[in-house]
Amino acid sequence: MSNIAYVDPTVFKFQVPPAFSDIGKTTNDLLAKDFPVGSAKLEVNTITQNGIKFTVLGNKDNKTGAIASELKTKYQDKLRGVTFTESWTTSNVLGAQLELDNTLARGLKLDFSASLLPAKGTKNAKAGVEYKQDYLFTRSSVDLFKGPTLHGDAVVGNDGFLAGGEVAYDVSDARVTKYNLAFGYLANEYSVALHATNALSTFSASYFHRVNRDVEAGAKATWVKSVDNTVHVEVGTKYTLDKDAFLKAKVDNRGQLGLGYTQILRQGVKLSLGGLFDTTRFGENVHKVGLALTLEA
């Protein structure tokens, strides 16, 4: 009798499960990313020889013409697990973040972030702890100026199965302000996820399937208990044309059709074009288009 155990090749053998917010992420990315609609976006990234990364983000709203931008500076010491990021927006919000990854213990990450709006004196600060090991991913944080409010989430996983929960507690009001649940399954070619959010009043189910090397497909169904009995369904796909270009399309049961095209023009230059069209009102001025240009140096 053979002592070799059967191993299902379709099961994704992960050691550390994803974070709670990443359950169902492949479907969300398929349906949301690379559709730059309603605005023109510009992102410029440059890196110095000593590892400092500068990022400039710009966004112009096609409807109002308003332009918002942000300047980021990021320093990362990979050997010591230290990352420091500072930012400044056109709304005059100053931000800073310090991350210590695997510095004190393996699998432990500390995160400290703060922001300030000088014109109004508005301040915010958050301290977080993240710990991950085989079959477990947990995070907790506290908003120091809001409440304070404690946040926590945890995910356990084994043999492709995932289960997680998220909760927030306002200390000053002594009440739970948020609680969510999620379950999922990961395999090499596909994944599924179930979510119960907004105090278990919004339910969603999603799947992602990597059909082959060139084609991806996915769908998501959402029901909001407090609204009506209508289920919102959205399906999408991605087709890779070659190593430098791909097409994306999505449509929902409300008649909203999204189209996206991304092309790497040359090394370090990526252009994305997108449109969102209301197929129930083709003759009206309700459609949205946009573009995003990313420069890397």
Short mmCIF file of C-alpha atoms in Angstrom, two decimals:
data_model
loop_
_atom_site.label_atom_id
_atom_site.label_comp_id
_atom_site.label_asym_id
_atom_site.label_seq_id
_atom_site.Cartn_x
_atom_site.Cartn_y
_atom_site.Cartn_z
CA MET A 1 0.00 0.00 0.00
CA SER A 2 1.36 3.40 -0.95
CA ASN A 3 2.06 5.92 1.84
CA ILE A 4 2.00 8.92 -0.55
CA ALA A 5 -0.91 11.22 0.26
CA TYR A 6 -3.02 12.67 -2.55
CA VAL A 7 -2.55 16.42 -3.02
CA ASP A 8 -5.18 18.39 -4.89
CA PRO A 9 -3.25 20.50 -7.44
CA THR A 10 -6.02 23.13 -7.58
CA VAL A 11 -5.57 24.15 -3.93
CA PHE A 12 -3.42 27.19 -3.32
CA LYS A 13 -1.00 26.16 -0.56
CA PHE A 14 -0.46 29.44 1.25
CA GLN A 15 1.29 29.66 4.59
CA VAL A 16 0.30 33.15 5.72
CA PRO A 17 -3.31 34.09 4.85
CA PRO A 18 -4.11 37.51 3.38
CA ALA A 19 -5.17 40.49 5.46
CA PHE A 20 -8.90 40.90 6.11
CA SER A 21 -9.15 43.76 3.60
CA ASP A 22 -7.51 41.57 0.93
CA ILE A 23 -10.11 38.79 1.00
CA GLY A 24 -11.73 39.04 -2.43
CA LYS A 25 -9.09 41.54 -3.59
CA THR A 26 -8.50 39.86 -6.97
CA THR A 27 -12.15 40.34 -7.89
CA ASN A 28 -12.22 43.92 -6.62
CA ASP A 29 -9.09 44.78 -8.62
CA LEU A 30 -10.53 43.20 -11.76
CA LEU A 31 -13.73 45.26 -11.47
CA ALA A 32 -12.28 48.54 -10.19
CA LYS A 33 -8.67 49.06 -11.29
CA ASP A 34 -7.56 50.32 -14.71
CA PHE A 35 -10.87 52.14 -15.38
CA PRO A 36 -9.81 55.81 -15.10
CA VAL A 37 -13.20 57.45 -15.65
CA GLY A 38 -14.34 60.97 -14.93
CA SER A 39 -10.87 62.46 -14.56
CA ALA A 40 -7.39 62.83 -15.97
CA LYS A 41 -4.69 61.43 -13.69
CA LEU A 42 -0.93 61.82 -13.69
CA GLU A 43 1.56 59.93 -11.55
CA VAL A 44 5.31 60.53 -11.63
CA ASN A 45 7.73 58.35 -9.66
CA THR A 46 11.48 58.89 -9.37
CA ILE A 47 14.06 57.16 -7.15
CA THR A 48 17.42 58.56 -6.08
CA GLN A 49 20.60 56.53 -5.83
CA ASN A 50 20.30 56.31 -2.03
CA GLY A 51 16.77 54.86 -2.26
CA ILE A 52 14.56 57.90 -1.67
CA LYS A 53 11.40 57.75 -3.78
CA PHE A 54 9.58 60.90 -4.88
CA THR A 55 5.98 60.64 -6.09
CA VAL A 56 3.83 63.37 -7.60
CA LEU A 57 0.11 62.64 -8.01
CA GLY A 58 -2.28 64.83 -9.95
CA ASN A 59 -6.00 64.49 -10.65
CA LYS A 60 -8.24 66.80 -12.70
CA ASP A 61 -12.00 66.28 -12.43
CA ASN A 62 -13.54 66.38 -15.90
CA LYS A 63 -16.84 67.81 -14.63
CA THR A 64 -15.71 70.57 -12.27
CA GLY A 65 -12.21 71.16 -13.58
CA ALA A 66 -10.86 70.99 -10.03
CA ILE A 67 -7.26 69.84 -9.75
CA ALA A 68 -5.96 67.97 -6.71
CA SER A 69 -2.38 66.86 -6.27
CA GLU A 70 -0.06 65.35 -3.72
CA LEU A 71 3.69 65.19 -3.22
CA LYS A 72 5.15 62.15 -1.43
CA THR A 73 8.65 61.35 -0.27
CA LYS A 74 9.45 57.81 0.82
CA TYR A 75 12.64 56.47 2.37
CA GLN A 76 13.05 52.73 2.84
CA ASP A 77 15.81 50.81 4.59
CA LYS A 78 15.05 47.21 3.67
CA LEU A 79 17.86 45.73 5.77
CA ARG A 80 16.50 47.32 8.95
CA GLY A 81 12.84 47.11 7.96
CA VAL A 82 12.30 50.86 8.34
CA THR A 83 10.12 52.94 6.02
CA PHE A 84 9.39 56.65 6.45
CA THR A 85 6.89 58.50 4.27
CA GLU A 86 5.88 62.15 4.28
CA SER A 87 3.25 63.85 2.13
CA TRP A 88 1.80 67.27 1.32
CA THR A 89 -1.44 67.82 -0.60
CA THR A 90 -2.92 70.82 -2.39
CA SER A 91 -5.52 70.91 0.41
CA ASN A 92 -2.56 71.75 2.67
CA VAL A 93 -2.73 68.47 4.58
CA LEU A 94 0.64 67.38 5.93
CA GLY A 95 1.16 63.69 6.60
CA ALA A 96 3.86 61.42 7.95
CA GLN A 97 4.12 57.66 8.44
CA LEU A 98 6.73 55.44 10.08
CA GLU A 99 6.74 51.66 9.54
CA LEU A 100 8.90 49.13 11.36
CA ASP A 101 8.63 45.74 9.65
CA ASN A 102 10.23 42.66 11.25
CA THR A 103 12.39 44.99 13.32
CA LEU A 104 11.41 43.86 16.82
CA ALA A 105 10.24 40.33 15.98
CA ARG A 106 9.65 38.20 12.93
CA GLY A 107 6.18 38.75 11.49
CA LEU A 108 5.58 41.89 13.59
CA LYS A 109 5.02 45.27 11.97
CA LEU A 110 4.51 48.58 13.78
CA ASP A 111 2.89 51.52 12.02
CA PHE A 112 2.64 55.12 13.21
CA SER A 113 0.91 57.77 11.09
CA ALA A 114 -0.24 61.34 11.63
CA SER A 115 -1.74 64.19 9.63
CA LEU A 116 -2.24 67.91 10.21
CA LEU A 117 -4.33 70.58 8.52
CA PRO A 118 -2.64 73.80 9.74
CA ALA A 119 -5.37 76.15 8.52
CA LYS A 120 -7.98 74.56 10.80
CA GLY A 121 -5.72 72.90 13.33
CA THR A 122 -7.25 69.52 12.51
CA LYS A 123 -5.05 66.69 13.73
CA ASN A 124 -5.19 62.94 13.38
CA ALA A 125 -2.86 60.22 14.59
CA LYS A 126 -2.99 56.45 14.42
CA ALA A 127 -0.82 53.69 15.85
CA GLY A 128 -1.08 50.16 14.50
CA VAL A 129 0.31 46.69 15.06
CA GLU A 130 0.32 43.90 12.49
CA TYR A 131 1.31 40.32 13.19
CA LYS A 132 1.40 37.42 10.77
CA GLN A 133 2.55 33.84 10.94
CA ASP A 134 1.54 30.53 9.41
CA TYR A 135 -2.28 30.31 9.19
CA LEU A 136 -2.83 33.68 10.94
CA PHE A 137 -2.89 37.36 9.96
CA THR A 138 -4.04 39.89 12.55
CA ARG A 139 -4.00 43.69 12.78
CA SER A 140 -5.01 46.25 15.38
CA SER A 141 -4.84 50.03 15.53
CA VAL A 142 -6.07 52.98 17.54
CA ASP A 143 -7.21 56.40 16.31
CA LEU A 144 -5.82 58.68 19.00
CA PHE A 145 -7.90 61.77 18.17
CA LYS A 146 -11.14 60.09 17.10
CA GLY A 147 -12.84 58.64 20.13
CA PRO A 148 -10.22 57.23 20.62
CA THR A 149 -11.35 54.31 18.46
CA LEU A 150 -9.88 50.83 18.53
CA HIS A 151 -9.79 48.80 15.30
CA GLY A 152 -8.98 45.13 14.96
CA ASP A 153 -9.22 42.36 12.40
CA ALA A 154 -7.97 38.80 12.08
CA VAL A 155 -7.90 36.09 9.43
CA VAL A 156 -7.20 32.40 9.88
CA GLY A 157 -6.63 30.04 6.98
CA ASN A 158 -5.74 26.46 6.14
CA ASP A 159 -5.83 24.34 2.97
CA GLY A 160 -7.18 27.25 0.94
CA PHE A 161 -10.05 28.11 3.32
CA LEU A 162 -10.21 31.56 4.94
CA ALA A 163 -12.29 33.05 7.75
CA GLY A 164 -11.97 36.53 9.17
CA GLY A 165 -13.62 39.23 11.19
CA GLU A 166 -13.27 42.97 11.74
CA VAL A 167 -14.46 45.19 14.60
CA ALA A 168 -14.17 48.82 15.73
CA TYR A 169 -14.88 50.12 19.24
CA ASP A 170 -15.34 53.76 20.28
CA VAL A 171 -13.85 54.12 23.75
CA SER A 172 -15.48 57.45 24.63
CA ASP A 173 -18.97 56.24 23.68
CA ALA A 174 -18.33 52.69 24.92
CA ARG A 175 -19.93 51.14 21.83
CA VAL A 176 -19.04 48.97 18.88
CA THR A 177 -19.11 51.12 15.74
CA LYS A 178 -18.30 48.50 13.11
CA TYR A 179 -18.30 44.74 12.73
CA ASN A 180 -17.83 42.71 9.56
CA LEU A 181 -17.28 39.06 8.60
CA ALA A 182 -15.65 37.44 5.57
CA PHE A 183 -15.03 33.92 4.32
CA GLY A 184 -13.10 32.77 1.29
CA TYR A 185 -11.35 30.02 -0.58
CA LEU A 186 -8.11 30.33 -2.56
CA ALA A 187 -6.93 28.01 -5.31
CA ASN A 188 -4.25 28.34 -7.97
CA GLU A 189 -6.68 29.26 -10.74
CA TYR A 190 -9.62 30.76 -8.87
CA SER A 191 -10.88 32.26 -5.63
CA VAL A 192 -14.25 32.92 -4.01
CA ALA A 193 -15.24 35.27 -1.20
CA LEU A 194 -18.30 36.00 0.95
CA HIS A 195 -18.65 39.24 2.91
CA ALA A 196 -21.13 40.50 5.50
CA THR A 197 -20.39 44.19 6.16
CA ASN A 198 -21.96 47.37 7.55
CA ALA A 199 -23.04 45.70 10.79
CA LEU A 200 -24.06 42.58 8.83
CA SER A 201 -26.54 44.55 6.73
CA THR A 202 -24.71 44.33 3.38
CA PHE A 203 -23.91 40.95 1.87
CA SER A 204 -21.74 40.17 -1.14
CA ALA A 205 -20.39 37.13 -2.95
CA SER A 206 -17.60 37.23 -5.51
CA TYR A 207 -15.39 34.97 -7.56
CA PHE A 208 -12.25 35.34 -9.66
CA HIS A 209 -11.07 32.87 -12.31
CA ARG A 210 -7.79 32.93 -14.19
CA VAL A 211 -9.05 31.11 -17.28
CA ASN A 212 -5.65 30.94 -18.97
CA ARG A 213 -2.51 32.99 -19.35
CA ASP A 214 -4.34 35.71 -21.29
CA VAL A 215 -7.87 35.75 -19.88
CA GLU A 216 -9.24 36.58 -16.43
CA ALA A 217 -12.89 36.70 -15.41
CA GLY A 218 -14.82 37.57 -12.28
CA ALA A 219 -18.15 38.67 -10.86
CA LYS A 220 -19.60 40.18 -7.71
CA ALA A 221 -23.16 40.21 -6.35
CA THR A 222 -24.19 42.63 -3.58
CA TRP A 223 -27.39 42.92 -1.56
CA VAL A 224 -28.12 45.76 0.87
CA LYS A 225 -30.74 44.54 3.33
CA SER A 226 -31.93 48.00 4.36
CA VAL A 227 -32.64 49.19 0.78
CA ASP A 228 -34.69 46.61 -1.11
CA ASN A 229 -34.59 43.07 -2.40
CA THR A 230 -32.64 43.96 -5.54
CA VAL A 231 -29.24 42.32 -5.93
CA HIS A 232 -26.58 44.32 -7.75
CA VAL A 233 -24.52 42.06 -10.04
CA GLU A 234 -21.35 43.09 -11.84
CA VAL A 235 -19.21 40.93 -14.14
CA GLY A 236 -15.86 41.74 -15.69
CA THR A 237 -13.00 40.33 -17.70
CA LYS A 238 -9.42 41.13 -18.65
CA TYR A 239 -7.72 40.10 -21.87
CA THR A 240 -3.97 40.42 -22.24
CA LEU A 241 -3.05 41.39 -25.79
CA ASP A 242 0.71 41.07 -25.31
CA LYS A 243 3.31 41.80 -22.65
CA ASP A 244 2.71 45.55 -23.02
CA ALA A 245 -1.07 45.90 -23.38
CA PHE A 246 -4.38 44.60 -22.06
CA LEU A 247 -8.11 45.26 -22.36
CA LYS A 248 -10.71 45.24 -19.59
CA ALA A 249 -14.50 45.30 -19.69
CA LYS A 250 -17.26 45.15 -17.09
CA VAL A 251 -21.04 45.46 -17.04
CA ASP A 252 -23.71 45.38 -14.35
CA ASN A 253 -27.44 44.74 -14.18
CA ARG A 254 -28.12 48.50 -14.13
CA GLY A 255 -26.75 48.84 -17.66
CA GLN A 256 -23.44 50.44 -16.70
CA LEU A 257 -20.73 49.37 -19.17
CA GLY A 258 -17.07 50.00 -18.34
CA LEU A 259 -14.22 49.71 -20.82
CA GLY A 260 -10.50 50.10 -20.19
CA TYR A 261 -7.31 49.87 -22.23
CA THR A 262 -3.78 49.97 -20.80
CA GLN A 263 -0.62 50.23 -22.88
CA ILE A 264 3.03 50.46 -21.87
CA LEU A 265 4.27 52.99 -24.41
CA ARG A 266 7.90 52.48 -23.49
CA GLN A 267 9.86 51.46 -20.42
CA GLY A 268 8.61 53.59 -17.54
CA VAL A 269 5.64 55.10 -19.42
CA LYS A 270 2.16 53.61 -18.99
CA LEU A 271 -1.09 55.01 -20.39
CA SER A 272 -4.59 53.90 -19.37
CA LEU A 273 -7.82 54.96 -21.08
CA GLY A 274 -11.25 54.29 -19.65
CA GLY A 275 -14.93 54.94 -20.13
CA LEU A 276 -18.14 54.28 -18.21
CA PHE A 277 -21.30 54.26 -20.36
CA ASP A 278 -24.96 54.09 -19.36
CA THR A 279 -26.42 51.72 -21.95
CA THR A 280 -29.97 52.63 -20.91
CA ARG A 281 -29.36 56.30 -21.87
CA PHE A 282 -26.95 56.21 -24.77
CA GLY A 283 -28.30 59.45 -26.27
CA GLU A 284 -27.84 61.52 -23.11
CA ASN A 285 -24.78 63.30 -21.75
CA VAL A 286 -24.27 60.95 -18.79
CA HIS A 287 -21.22 58.99 -19.91
CA LYS A 288 -17.77 59.38 -18.37
CA VAL A 289 -14.32 59.01 -19.90
CA GLY A 290 -10.84 59.51 -18.54
CA LEU A 291 -7.18 58.71 -18.72
CA ALA A 292 -4.25 57.98 -16.46
CA LEU A 293 -0.57 58.47 -17.29
CA THR A 294 2.15 56.94 -15.12
CA LEU A 295 5.83 57.85 -15.48
CA GLU A 296 8.54 55.82 -13.74
CA ALA A 297 12.20 56.77 -13.61
#
